[in-house]
Coordinates of C-alpha atoms in Angstrom, one line a residue:
M1 CA 134.8 -20.7 -123.5
R2 CA 134.3 -23.4 -126.5
R3 CA 130.7 -24.0 -127.0
L4 CA 129.7 -27.7 -127.4
P5 CA 128.6 -29.2 -130.7
R6 CA 124.6 -29.1 -131.1
R7 CA 124.8 -32.8 -131.3
S8 CA 126.6 -33.7 -128.2
A9 CA 125.0 -31.4 -126.0
K10 CA 121.5 -33.2 -127.7
R11 CA 122.8 -37.0 -126.5
D12 CA 123.9 -35.4 -123.0
V13 CA 120.5 -34.2 -122.9
G14 CA 119.1 -38.0 -123.7
H15 CA 121.4 -39.8 -122.0
L16 CA 120.1 -37.8 -118.9
L17 CA 116.5 -38.1 -119.3
V18 CA 116.9 -41.8 -120.2
A19 CA 118.8 -42.0 -116.6
A20 CA 116.0 -40.2 -114.9
G21 CA 113.5 -42.4 -116.2
T22 CA 115.4 -45.4 -115.7
C23 CA 115.4 -44.4 -111.6
A24 CA 112.3 -43.0 -111.6
L25 CA 110.8 -46.8 -113.1
L26 CA 113.0 -48.4 -110.7
L27 CA 111.9 -46.7 -107.7
L28 CA 108.6 -47.3 -109.2
F29 CA 108.9 -50.9 -108.7
I30 CA 110.4 -50.8 -105.3
V31 CA 107.5 -48.5 -104.1
I32 CA 104.9 -51.3 -105.5
I33 CA 106.4 -54.2 -104.4
T34 CA 107.5 -52.8 -101.0
G35 CA 104.8 -50.4 -100.1
G36 CA 107.6 -47.6 -100.0
F37 CA 110.3 -46.6 -97.6
T38 CA 111.9 -43.9 -95.7
I39 CA 115.7 -43.3 -95.4
R40 CA 117.3 -40.9 -92.7
A41 CA 121.0 -40.1 -92.5
G42 CA 121.3 -37.4 -89.8
P43 CA 120.2 -34.1 -92.1
L44 CA 119.7 -36.4 -94.9
Y45 CA 115.9 -37.5 -95.3
F46 CA 114.4 -39.2 -98.5
S47 CA 111.1 -41.1 -97.9
A48 CA 108.9 -42.5 -101.2
H49 CA 105.8 -44.1 -100.4
N50 CA 103.6 -43.3 -103.4
W51 CA 103.7 -44.9 -106.8
R52 CA 102.3 -41.7 -108.6
G53 CA 105.5 -39.7 -108.5
P54 CA 107.9 -42.1 -109.5
A55 CA 105.6 -43.2 -112.4
L56 CA 104.8 -39.5 -113.6
I57 CA 108.7 -39.0 -113.5
A58 CA 109.5 -42.2 -115.7
L59 CA 106.5 -41.1 -118.5
V60 CA 107.9 -37.5 -118.7
A61 CA 111.5 -38.4 -118.8
F62 CA 111.1 -40.9 -121.3
A63 CA 108.7 -39.3 -123.7
A64 CA 111.1 -36.2 -123.6
A65 CA 114.2 -38.4 -124.4
A66 CA 112.0 -40.4 -127.4
F67 CA 111.1 -36.7 -128.4
A68 CA 114.5 -35.6 -128.5
G69 CA 114.7 -37.9 -131.7
R70 CA 115.0 -42.0 -132.2
A71 CA 118.6 -42.1 -132.9
T72 CA 119.2 -40.4 -129.3
F73 CA 116.6 -42.3 -127.8
L74 CA 117.9 -45.5 -128.4
N75 CA 121.7 -44.4 -128.0
A76 CA 121.0 -43.2 -124.9
A77 CA 119.2 -46.0 -123.9
S78 CA 121.6 -48.7 -125.4
S79 CA 124.3 -47.0 -123.1
T80 CA 122.6 -48.0 -119.9
W81 CA 124.4 -51.7 -120.4
N82 CA 127.7 -49.8 -120.7
F83 CA 127.4 -47.9 -118.0
V84 CA 126.4 -50.8 -115.5
D85 CA 129.5 -52.6 -117.1
E86 CA 132.0 -49.7 -116.5
H87 CA 130.9 -49.0 -113.2
A88 CA 130.6 -52.0 -111.5
L89 CA 132.7 -51.8 -109.0
A90 CA 131.5 -48.4 -107.3
I91 CA 127.9 -50.3 -107.6
A92 CA 129.2 -53.1 -105.7
T93 CA 130.7 -51.0 -103.1
V94 CA 127.8 -48.8 -102.8
V95 CA 125.9 -51.9 -102.2
A96 CA 128.5 -53.5 -99.8
A97 CA 128.3 -49.9 -97.6
A98 CA 124.4 -49.9 -97.9
T99 CA 124.6 -53.5 -96.4
A100 CA 127.0 -52.6 -94.0
G101 CA 124.6 -49.8 -92.8
V102 CA 121.8 -52.1 -92.7
G103 CA 123.7 -54.5 -90.0
V104 CA 124.4 -51.6 -88.4
G105 CA 121.1 -49.5 -88.2
Y106 CA 118.7 -52.8 -87.1
G107 CA 121.5 -54.6 -85.4
T108 CA 120.5 -56.5 -81.9
Y109 CA 123.3 -55.1 -80.3
S110 CA 122.6 -57.7 -77.5
A111 CA 124.4 -60.7 -76.3
S112 CA 121.2 -62.5 -76.4
G113 CA 120.2 -66.7 -76.1
S114 CA 122.7 -69.1 -76.4
D115 CA 124.6 -68.2 -79.5
A116 CA 125.0 -64.3 -79.5
S117 CA 126.1 -64.4 -75.7
G118 CA 128.1 -67.3 -76.6
Y119 CA 130.2 -65.4 -79.3
I120 CA 130.3 -62.4 -77.5
S121 CA 131.6 -63.6 -73.9
E122 CA 134.1 -66.1 -75.8
A123 CA 135.1 -62.9 -77.2
Q124 CA 135.6 -61.3 -73.8
L125 CA 137.6 -64.2 -72.5
L126 CA 140.0 -64.2 -75.5
S127 CA 140.4 -60.6 -75.5
S128 CA 141.7 -61.1 -71.6
A129 CA 144.1 -64.0 -73.0
R130 CA 142.1 -66.8 -71.6
I131 CA 140.1 -69.9 -73.2
A132 CA 138.1 -71.0 -70.5
A133 CA 136.6 -69.3 -67.2
E134 CA 136.3 -70.8 -63.6
E135 CA 133.1 -71.3 -61.4
P136 CA 134.2 -71.7 -57.9
L137 CA 130.7 -72.7 -56.6
A138 CA 130.6 -75.8 -58.6
R139 CA 133.5 -77.4 -56.4
Q140 CA 131.8 -76.1 -53.4
V141 CA 128.5 -77.9 -53.6
A142 CA 128.2 -81.9 -53.3
W143 CA 125.5 -82.3 -56.2
P144 CA 126.4 -84.9 -59.2
N145 CA 127.6 -82.9 -62.3
A146 CA 127.7 -79.7 -60.6
T147 CA 129.7 -78.1 -63.0
W148 CA 127.2 -78.7 -65.8
A149 CA 124.4 -76.9 -63.4
F150 CA 126.8 -73.9 -63.5
S151 CA 127.2 -73.8 -66.9
P152 CA 125.4 -71.1 -68.7
L153 CA 124.0 -71.4 -72.6
G154 CA 127.2 -71.0 -74.5
Y155 CA 129.5 -73.0 -72.2
R156 CA 130.1 -76.6 -70.9
P157 CA 132.3 -78.1 -68.1
G158 CA 135.6 -78.4 -69.1
R159 CA 137.9 -81.2 -68.2
T160 CA 138.6 -80.5 -64.2
A161 CA 135.6 -79.5 -62.0
G162 CA 134.7 -75.7 -62.2
E163 CA 136.1 -75.7 -65.2
L164 CA 133.7 -73.8 -67.9
V165 CA 134.8 -73.8 -71.5
P166 CA 132.9 -72.4 -74.9
T167 CA 130.7 -74.1 -76.6
Y168 CA 131.0 -72.5 -80.0
P169 CA 134.2 -72.4 -82.2
A170 CA 137.0 -69.8 -82.0
G171 CA 136.4 -67.8 -85.1
L172 CA 134.2 -65.3 -84.9
P173 CA 135.4 -64.6 -81.1
L174 CA 139.2 -64.1 -82.7
S175 CA 137.4 -61.8 -84.7
I176 CA 135.5 -59.6 -82.4
A177 CA 138.4 -59.8 -79.3
P178 CA 141.0 -57.4 -80.6
V179 CA 137.5 -54.8 -80.9
L180 CA 136.8 -55.2 -77.1
L181 CA 140.4 -54.5 -76.3
L182 CA 139.2 -50.6 -77.3
E183 CA 136.8 -51.1 -74.2
N184 CA 133.8 -50.3 -76.2
E185 CA 131.4 -53.2 -76.2
L186 CA 129.1 -51.2 -78.9
A187 CA 131.8 -51.9 -81.4
A188 CA 131.8 -55.9 -81.2
Y189 CA 128.6 -55.8 -82.4
L190 CA 129.8 -54.3 -85.6
V191 CA 131.9 -56.9 -86.6
V192 CA 129.3 -58.9 -88.3
P193 CA 128.0 -56.3 -90.2
F194 CA 131.4 -55.3 -91.8
L195 CA 132.1 -58.9 -92.5
G196 CA 128.7 -58.6 -94.3
A197 CA 129.6 -55.9 -96.5
F198 CA 133.3 -57.9 -97.4
A199 CA 131.1 -60.7 -98.1
V200 CA 129.5 -58.6 -100.5
L201 CA 132.6 -57.4 -101.9
C202 CA 133.9 -60.8 -102.2
T203 CA 130.4 -62.0 -103.9
Y204 CA 131.2 -59.2 -106.7
A205 CA 134.8 -60.0 -106.7
L206 CA 133.8 -64.2 -107.8
G207 CA 131.1 -62.7 -110.2
A208 CA 133.7 -60.5 -112.0
R209 CA 136.3 -63.4 -111.8
L210 CA 134.3 -66.0 -113.0
H211 CA 131.7 -64.1 -115.5
S212 CA 131.7 -60.3 -115.9
R213 CA 131.5 -57.7 -114.2
P214 CA 127.5 -57.3 -114.4
T215 CA 127.2 -60.6 -113.0
G216 CA 129.4 -59.7 -110.2
I217 CA 126.8 -57.0 -109.4
A218 CA 123.9 -59.2 -109.6
A219 CA 125.6 -61.8 -107.3
A220 CA 126.4 -59.3 -104.6
A221 CA 123.0 -57.3 -104.7
L222 CA 121.2 -60.9 -104.4
L223 CA 123.6 -61.5 -101.4
A224 CA 122.7 -58.3 -99.7
T225 CA 119.0 -58.5 -100.0
S226 CA 119.0 -62.4 -99.0
P227 CA 116.5 -62.6 -96.6
V228 CA 118.7 -65.2 -94.5
F229 CA 121.8 -63.3 -94.7
L230 CA 120.2 -59.8 -93.6
F231 CA 118.7 -62.0 -90.9
Q232 CA 122.2 -62.7 -89.3
L233 CA 123.5 -59.5 -90.6
V234 CA 122.2 -57.9 -87.3
Q235 CA 123.3 -60.5 -85.2
P236 CA 126.2 -61.6 -83.6
M237 CA 126.5 -64.8 -84.9
S238 CA 129.2 -66.8 -87.1
D239 CA 126.9 -67.2 -90.1
V240 CA 128.2 -64.3 -92.0
A241 CA 131.6 -64.3 -90.7
V242 CA 132.3 -67.7 -92.3
T243 CA 130.3 -66.5 -95.3
A244 CA 133.0 -64.0 -95.9
W245 CA 136.2 -66.1 -95.2
W246 CA 135.2 -68.7 -97.2
A247 CA 134.0 -66.3 -100.2
L248 CA 137.3 -64.5 -99.7
A249 CA 138.8 -67.8 -100.2
F250 CA 137.6 -68.7 -103.4
V251 CA 138.5 -65.1 -104.4
F252 CA 142.2 -65.5 -103.7
A253 CA 141.5 -69.3 -105.3
L254 CA 140.5 -67.7 -108.7
S255 CA 143.3 -65.0 -108.7
P256 CA 146.5 -65.0 -110.8
V257 CA 148.2 -63.0 -108.7
P258 CA 151.4 -64.3 -107.1
G259 CA 150.6 -65.6 -103.3
S260 CA 147.3 -66.1 -103.8
P261 CA 147.1 -70.0 -103.1
L262 CA 148.8 -69.3 -99.8
A263 CA 146.0 -66.8 -99.2
A264 CA 143.4 -68.6 -99.9
G265 CA 144.3 -71.6 -97.8
A266 CA 144.8 -68.6 -95.3
A267 CA 141.2 -67.6 -95.6
A268 CA 140.0 -71.0 -95.7
G269 CA 141.5 -71.6 -92.5
L270 CA 140.1 -68.7 -90.9
A271 CA 136.5 -70.3 -92.0
V272 CA 137.8 -73.8 -90.6
L273 CA 138.3 -72.0 -87.4
T274 CA 134.5 -70.1 -87.7
R275 CA 132.6 -73.4 -88.9
P276 CA 135.1 -76.5 -88.5
N277 CA 132.4 -78.8 -89.5
L278 CA 132.8 -77.3 -93.3
L279 CA 136.5 -78.3 -93.4
P280 CA 135.9 -80.2 -96.2
L281 CA 134.8 -77.6 -98.1
A282 CA 138.7 -76.5 -98.4
A283 CA 138.6 -79.6 -101.1
V284 CA 136.7 -77.5 -103.4
V285 CA 138.9 -74.5 -102.9
A286 CA 141.9 -76.2 -103.3
L287 CA 140.4 -77.7 -106.8
A288 CA 140.0 -74.0 -108.0
V289 CA 143.7 -73.4 -106.7
I290 CA 144.4 -76.4 -109.2
N291 CA 142.4 -75.8 -112.2
W292 CA 142.1 -71.7 -112.6
P293 CA 144.0 -71.1 -116.0
R294 CA 147.5 -70.1 -114.1
G295 CA 149.6 -73.4 -115.3
R296 CA 146.9 -75.6 -115.8
H297 CA 148.8 -77.5 -117.4
D298 CA 152.0 -77.2 -115.4
R299 CA 152.4 -79.6 -113.0
R300 CA 155.2 -78.4 -110.9
L301 CA 152.9 -75.2 -110.9
Q302 CA 150.1 -77.4 -109.6
L303 CA 151.9 -78.8 -107.2
R304 CA 153.5 -75.8 -105.6
N305 CA 150.2 -74.0 -105.5
V306 CA 148.2 -77.0 -103.8
L307 CA 151.2 -76.9 -101.3
A308 CA 151.0 -73.2 -100.6
F309 CA 147.3 -73.7 -100.2
A310 CA 148.1 -76.4 -97.5
A311 CA 150.7 -74.1 -95.9
G312 CA 147.8 -71.1 -95.6
I313 CA 145.7 -73.4 -94.2
A314 CA 147.6 -75.6 -92.3
P315 CA 148.1 -73.2 -88.9
A316 CA 144.2 -72.9 -88.5
I317 CA 143.6 -76.4 -88.7
G318 CA 146.7 -76.9 -85.9
A319 CA 145.0 -74.3 -83.7
F320 CA 141.8 -76.0 -84.0
V321 CA 143.1 -79.4 -83.1
F322 CA 145.0 -77.5 -80.4
L323 CA 142.1 -76.0 -78.6
Q324 CA 139.7 -79.2 -79.1
W325 CA 142.3 -80.8 -77.5
R326 CA 142.9 -78.5 -74.4
L327 CA 139.0 -77.8 -73.9
Y328 CA 137.4 -81.0 -74.4
G329 CA 140.2 -83.8 -74.1
S330 CA 140.1 -84.8 -77.5
P331 CA 140.7 -83.4 -81.0
F332 CA 137.7 -85.2 -82.7
M333 CA 135.2 -83.4 -79.3
S334 CA 133.4 -80.1 -80.1
G335 CA 131.5 -78.0 -77.9
Y336 CA 128.7 -79.5 -79.3
G337 CA 129.6 -83.1 -78.7
S338 CA 131.4 -85.9 -80.5
A339 CA 130.8 -86.5 -84.5
G340 CA 128.0 -89.9 -83.3
E341 CA 125.8 -87.3 -81.2
L342 CA 125.8 -84.6 -83.9
F343 CA 125.2 -86.8 -87.1
A344 CA 123.3 -89.3 -88.1
A345 CA 121.8 -91.3 -91.7
S346 CA 118.5 -90.9 -89.8
N347 CA 118.6 -87.3 -90.5
I348 CA 119.2 -87.2 -94.1
A349 CA 115.6 -87.8 -95.3
P350 CA 113.9 -85.2 -93.2
N351 CA 116.8 -82.5 -93.5
I352 CA 116.3 -82.7 -97.2
S353 CA 112.4 -82.0 -97.2
A354 CA 113.2 -79.4 -94.6
Y355 CA 116.1 -77.7 -96.7
A356 CA 114.0 -78.0 -99.5
N357 CA 111.3 -76.2 -98.3
R358 CA 113.6 -73.7 -96.3
V359 CA 115.2 -72.5 -99.9
L360 CA 111.7 -72.2 -101.9
H361 CA 110.4 -70.3 -99.2
G362 CA 113.7 -68.0 -98.1
E363 CA 114.9 -67.7 -101.7
R364 CA 111.9 -68.2 -103.9
A365 CA 112.7 -64.6 -105.3
V366 CA 116.3 -65.6 -106.6
L367 CA 114.8 -68.8 -107.8
G368 CA 112.2 -67.3 -109.8
L369 CA 114.9 -65.2 -111.6
A370 CA 117.1 -67.6 -112.4
T371 CA 114.0 -69.9 -113.7
L372 CA 113.1 -66.9 -116.2
A373 CA 116.2 -66.5 -117.0
V374 CA 116.8 -70.0 -118.2
I375 CA 113.3 -70.2 -119.9
L376 CA 113.9 -66.9 -122.0
L377 CA 117.7 -68.6 -122.8
L378 CA 116.2 -71.1 -124.3
V379 CA 113.4 -69.2 -126.3
R380 CA 116.1 -66.6 -127.3
R381 CA 118.7 -69.1 -128.6
G382 CA 120.9 -67.8 -131.3
H383 CA 119.7 -64.1 -130.9
G384 CA 122.2 -61.3 -129.5
E385 CA 125.6 -61.0 -129.2
H386 CA 128.9 -63.5 -127.5
S387 CA 128.0 -63.8 -124.0
P388 CA 130.4 -65.6 -121.7
G389 CA 130.5 -68.9 -120.8
L390 CA 128.5 -70.7 -118.2
K391 CA 130.5 -73.6 -117.5
R392 CA 133.1 -71.8 -114.7
P393 CA 130.0 -70.3 -112.6
L394 CA 128.4 -73.9 -112.8
V395 CA 130.9 -76.2 -112.1
L396 CA 132.3 -74.3 -109.3
A397 CA 128.8 -73.3 -107.9
T398 CA 128.0 -77.2 -108.0
Q399 CA 130.4 -78.1 -105.9
A400 CA 130.3 -76.0 -103.4
A401 CA 126.7 -76.2 -103.2
G402 CA 127.2 -80.0 -103.4
M403 CA 129.5 -79.9 -100.7
V404 CA 127.5 -77.3 -98.0
V405 CA 124.4 -79.5 -98.9
V406 CA 126.1 -83.0 -98.1
L407 CA 128.1 -81.9 -95.2
Y408 CA 124.7 -80.5 -93.1
M409 CA 122.0 -83.1 -94.3
P410 CA 123.3 -85.9 -91.3
Y411 CA 123.2 -83.0 -89.2
A412 CA 120.6 -82.2 -86.4
V413 CA 117.1 -81.5 -87.8
F414 CA 115.6 -78.0 -86.9
A415 CA 112.3 -77.0 -87.5
E416 CA 112.6 -72.7 -88.0
W417 CA 113.0 -71.5 -91.1
S418 CA 116.0 -69.2 -89.9
Y419 CA 118.9 -72.6 -90.1
L420 CA 118.5 -72.0 -93.7
R421 CA 121.4 -70.1 -92.2
F422 CA 123.5 -73.0 -92.5
L423 CA 124.0 -73.2 -96.2
L424 CA 125.3 -69.3 -96.4
P425 CA 128.8 -70.1 -97.5
A426 CA 127.6 -71.9 -100.7
F427 CA 125.2 -68.5 -101.6
P428 CA 127.9 -66.3 -103.1
L429 CA 128.7 -68.9 -106.1
L430 CA 125.1 -70.1 -106.3
F431 CA 124.2 -66.4 -106.6
V432 CA 127.3 -65.8 -109.2
L433 CA 125.6 -68.6 -111.4
V434 CA 122.1 -66.9 -111.0
G435 CA 123.8 -63.7 -111.9
A436 CA 125.6 -65.1 -115.0
L437 CA 122.2 -66.6 -116.1
L438 CA 120.7 -63.2 -116.2
V439 CA 123.9 -61.6 -118.0
N440 CA 123.4 -64.1 -120.8
T441 CA 119.9 -63.7 -121.2
S442 CA 120.1 -60.0 -121.1
L443 CA 122.8 -60.1 -124.3
R444 CA 120.5 -61.6 -125.7
L445 CA 117.7 -58.7 -125.8
P446 CA 118.3 -55.6 -128.4
S447 CA 120.6 -53.6 -127.4
P448 CA 118.4 -50.6 -125.8
I449 CA 116.6 -52.6 -124.0
R450 CA 119.0 -55.0 -121.8
G451 CA 120.2 -52.6 -119.6
L452 CA 117.0 -51.4 -118.3
V453 CA 115.7 -55.2 -118.3
F454 CA 118.6 -56.5 -116.3
I455 CA 118.6 -53.9 -114.0
A456 CA 114.5 -54.4 -113.5
A457 CA 114.7 -57.5 -112.8
L458 CA 117.3 -57.2 -110.3
T459 CA 115.6 -54.7 -108.5
I460 CA 112.5 -56.7 -108.3
A461 CA 114.1 -59.7 -107.2
C462 CA 116.1 -57.5 -104.6
S463 CA 112.7 -55.8 -103.2
L464 CA 110.7 -59.1 -102.8
N465 CA 113.7 -60.4 -100.8
I466 CA 113.5 -57.1 -98.5
V467 CA 109.8 -57.6 -98.4
L468 CA 110.3 -61.1 -97.0
A469 CA 113.0 -60.3 -94.6
D470 CA 110.8 -57.6 -93.3
Q471 CA 108.1 -60.3 -92.9
E472 CA 110.5 -62.9 -91.3
Q473 CA 111.1 -59.8 -88.7
A474 CA 115.2 -59.7 -89.8
F475 CA 114.5 -55.9 -88.9
N476 CA 112.5 -55.9 -85.7
L477 CA 115.5 -58.5 -84.0
R478 CA 116.6 -55.4 -82.2
R479 CA 113.2 -54.9 -80.4
Y480 CA 112.5 -58.7 -79.8
E481 CA 116.4 -59.3 -78.3
S482 CA 116.3 -56.3 -76.5
R483 CA 115.1 -57.9 -73.1
Y484 CA 118.3 -59.5 -72.7
R485 CA 119.9 -56.2 -72.4
M486 CA 117.4 -54.6 -70.2
A487 CA 117.5 -57.2 -68.0
G488 CA 121.3 -57.5 -67.9
A489 CA 121.5 -53.5 -67.1
Y490 CA 118.6 -53.9 -64.3
L491 CA 120.3 -57.0 -62.7
Q492 CA 123.9 -55.2 -63.0
A493 CA 122.5 -52.2 -61.0
A494 CA 120.2 -54.0 -58.9
L495 CA 121.3 -57.5 -57.4
P496 CA 124.4 -57.9 -54.6
S497 CA 127.5 -59.0 -55.3
D498 CA 126.9 -62.3 -53.5
A499 CA 123.8 -63.0 -56.0
V500 CA 123.7 -66.2 -58.3
I501 CA 121.3 -66.0 -60.7
V502 CA 118.8 -69.0 -61.5
A503 CA 118.0 -69.1 -65.2
V504 CA 117.9 -71.2 -68.5
Q505 CA 117.4 -69.2 -71.5
E506 CA 118.6 -66.0 -69.7
S507 CA 121.6 -67.7 -68.4
G508 CA 124.2 -66.8 -71.3
S509 CA 123.0 -63.3 -71.3
A510 CA 123.1 -62.8 -67.5
R511 CA 126.5 -64.0 -66.9
Y512 CA 127.8 -62.0 -69.5
Y513 CA 126.0 -58.6 -68.3
V514 CA 126.2 -59.1 -64.7
G515 CA 129.2 -61.1 -64.0
V516 CA 127.6 -63.2 -61.1
P517 CA 127.4 -67.0 -61.3
I518 CA 125.0 -68.8 -63.4
L519 CA 122.9 -71.8 -61.9
R520 CA 120.6 -73.5 -64.7
W521 CA 117.8 -75.3 -63.1
D522 CA 117.3 -77.4 -66.5
Q523 CA 120.5 -79.3 -65.6
L524 CA 120.1 -79.6 -61.8
D525 CA 120.4 -83.2 -60.4
V526 CA 118.9 -81.8 -57.0
D527 CA 115.4 -80.8 -56.3
L528 CA 115.1 -76.8 -56.9
D529 CA 114.4 -76.1 -53.0
T530 CA 117.7 -78.2 -52.0
A531 CA 119.8 -75.8 -54.4
L532 CA 118.3 -72.7 -53.3
A533 CA 118.7 -73.5 -49.9
A534 CA 122.7 -74.7 -50.5
M535 CA 123.2 -71.4 -52.4
L536 CA 121.8 -69.8 -48.9
A537 CA 123.6 -72.0 -46.8
I538 CA 127.2 -70.9 -48.6
G539 CA 126.2 -67.4 -48.2
R540 CA 124.9 -66.7 -51.6
H541 CA 121.7 -64.8 -52.6
P542 CA 119.7 -66.7 -54.9
V543 CA 117.1 -65.1 -57.3
L544 CA 115.3 -66.7 -60.3
L545 CA 115.0 -65.2 -64.2
V546 CA 112.6 -66.9 -65.6
E547 CA 111.0 -66.4 -69.3
D548 CA 107.3 -66.6 -69.5
W549 CA 107.1 -69.9 -71.7
E550 CA 109.7 -71.3 -69.1
T551 CA 107.3 -71.6 -66.4
P552 CA 105.5 -74.7 -67.6
D553 CA 109.1 -76.5 -67.8
L554 CA 110.7 -75.4 -64.6
R555 CA 107.4 -76.5 -62.6
M556 CA 107.2 -79.7 -64.7
K557 CA 110.8 -80.3 -63.9
F558 CA 110.1 -80.0 -60.0
P559 CA 106.7 -80.9 -58.9
T560 CA 107.5 -80.8 -55.5
S561 CA 109.1 -77.9 -55.3
A562 CA 107.7 -74.9 -53.6
N563 CA 109.9 -72.3 -55.3
A564 CA 109.2 -73.6 -58.8
R565 CA 105.5 -72.7 -58.3
L566 CA 106.8 -68.8 -58.6
D567 CA 103.5 -67.6 -57.2
W568 CA 104.9 -64.5 -55.5
P569 CA 104.7 -61.2 -56.7
A570 CA 107.9 -60.5 -59.3
R571 CA 110.6 -57.9 -58.4
A572 CA 111.1 -56.9 -61.9
E573 CA 109.5 -57.7 -65.3
F574 CA 111.4 -56.8 -68.7
G575 CA 110.6 -57.4 -72.6
D576 CA 107.7 -57.2 -74.7
E577 CA 106.3 -60.2 -76.9
T578 CA 108.5 -62.5 -74.7
R579 CA 108.4 -61.3 -70.9
V580 CA 111.2 -61.9 -68.3
R581 CA 110.2 -61.7 -64.5
L582 CA 113.0 -61.6 -61.7
F583 CA 111.9 -63.6 -58.7
D584 CA 113.5 -63.4 -55.0
P585 CA 112.4 -66.2 -53.2
I586 CA 112.7 -63.9 -50.1
D587 CA 109.6 -62.6 -50.9
R588 CA 108.1 -65.8 -50.7
G589 CA 105.4 -65.7 -48.5
A590 CA 105.8 -61.8 -47.4
T591 CA 103.6 -59.1 -47.9
R592 CA 104.1 -56.4 -50.6
N593 CA 102.6 -53.4 -51.2
W594 CA 104.7 -52.2 -54.4
P595 CA 104.4 -53.3 -58.0
A596 CA 107.3 -54.8 -60.1
D597 CA 109.5 -52.8 -61.8
R598 CA 108.3 -52.9 -65.4
V599 CA 111.4 -52.1 -67.6
H600 CA 110.8 -52.4 -71.7

């Protein structure tokens, strides 16, 4: 066997020591910022909660590398940047895989509330080749607006009495429906995590295409750890999905591959089906198709590309118009209502303030990173080697973010931080811009430290993101939302087939899990006691499923109703932070000597 030259062996040892020291230093930052972590993957177990170990390893590794010689140490340190650049795709793939892992590991797996139950149940409808449901009970009672009263959360009356149509657009349910054909409900909850991983890969591709491969890594990591992205990643909701489709549309728009304008249109069509109000964002994609260097000065080629893009998006727009007309009676109506009901100029001022506060709170690590990068770029102007230009990521990020912001400023005003999710489709390009700033800043530093500074800054920002996501309960939603699943499983086993569940917050999940009719007490135009008596008269068994915070609202809506007082023992209780109680009106006035079933 041929012996390696001594200088080559010394260089390899130096590289190994610098790599070990860099990894230990990054681990040190993570432990200090997050307080430590534990990773369990089957038989594999890794835990880091003490900063002393990583600090000692980093110190020893860097000292040993320096002891090997100044030239060897500097050469090994300089190679860090080249390693990041050469292995960028592999790094981005690992980040995307970790994203999917977080979504799978911390997923709620619950058809909860209005949104999640609405999307999952609509996917169930589509998987059975239907776009609407029927509720015959709405035609058996003489109340006004009876179909509204029998519409669970996520649904509204259709064009005929007793028809229930989904509130939500069909894009995400269309992605979930094929999985439900496998008759594995659990798999339906994996769609959003894997779309999240796909969004991360597309973000990397955008960064690499617009600026550089390290920019792609930075943008992908910032998206993968964005607190609001993580908050939505674990729920079967459309925000992550629409972000993935728009990111894919921009990737195709910037691709020189033949047929990419058509593919960009198709991806934009999927995004429109998922979030129709963002249709104008397709204009930004179309501009990218026109202005990207392929045939920039060839008017005929530009025209062909635009026509190809239009051909790609047209089927989705046609399907959207047909669904709106069929379900709501007009292409200009939606499950949420008309444009006049949803948008108002009076919302603009409060939304500007609300979204500014959400961005400052939810993306403060990214804002800090961008600010430091800009300051260092100004301080180090003229230093370092040539770096890629910022014009392309700046222009495209500004156009996309500006369009998304303009579209949401007149929209309804919400109080919760999590509604920053509406701006998620602009995040991939915004993070590409931040990544480009970070890369250009790093390239102005001396070569031995630029790689370490780049990955250290990115590690610190991502660690701060994860801490905030944890504070906002992104990793605790499964436990919080589990009450919907537990109540559904209990009711499916305990209720008779002739039951009618009277509920509001639990109505969508109860309809999905139990499959019996739902009566929304908040939509009743008759007294609660009258409605319950009517159900008994037609041979149905009504029960009430009420969350603890809903009880005062129930009593306020029906002040003269005896049943609305809920002054008898509950049959069962579910959940911890939020308690859900099941009441059977038959028990009212009866003597019971057994406690309620407690499920948590």
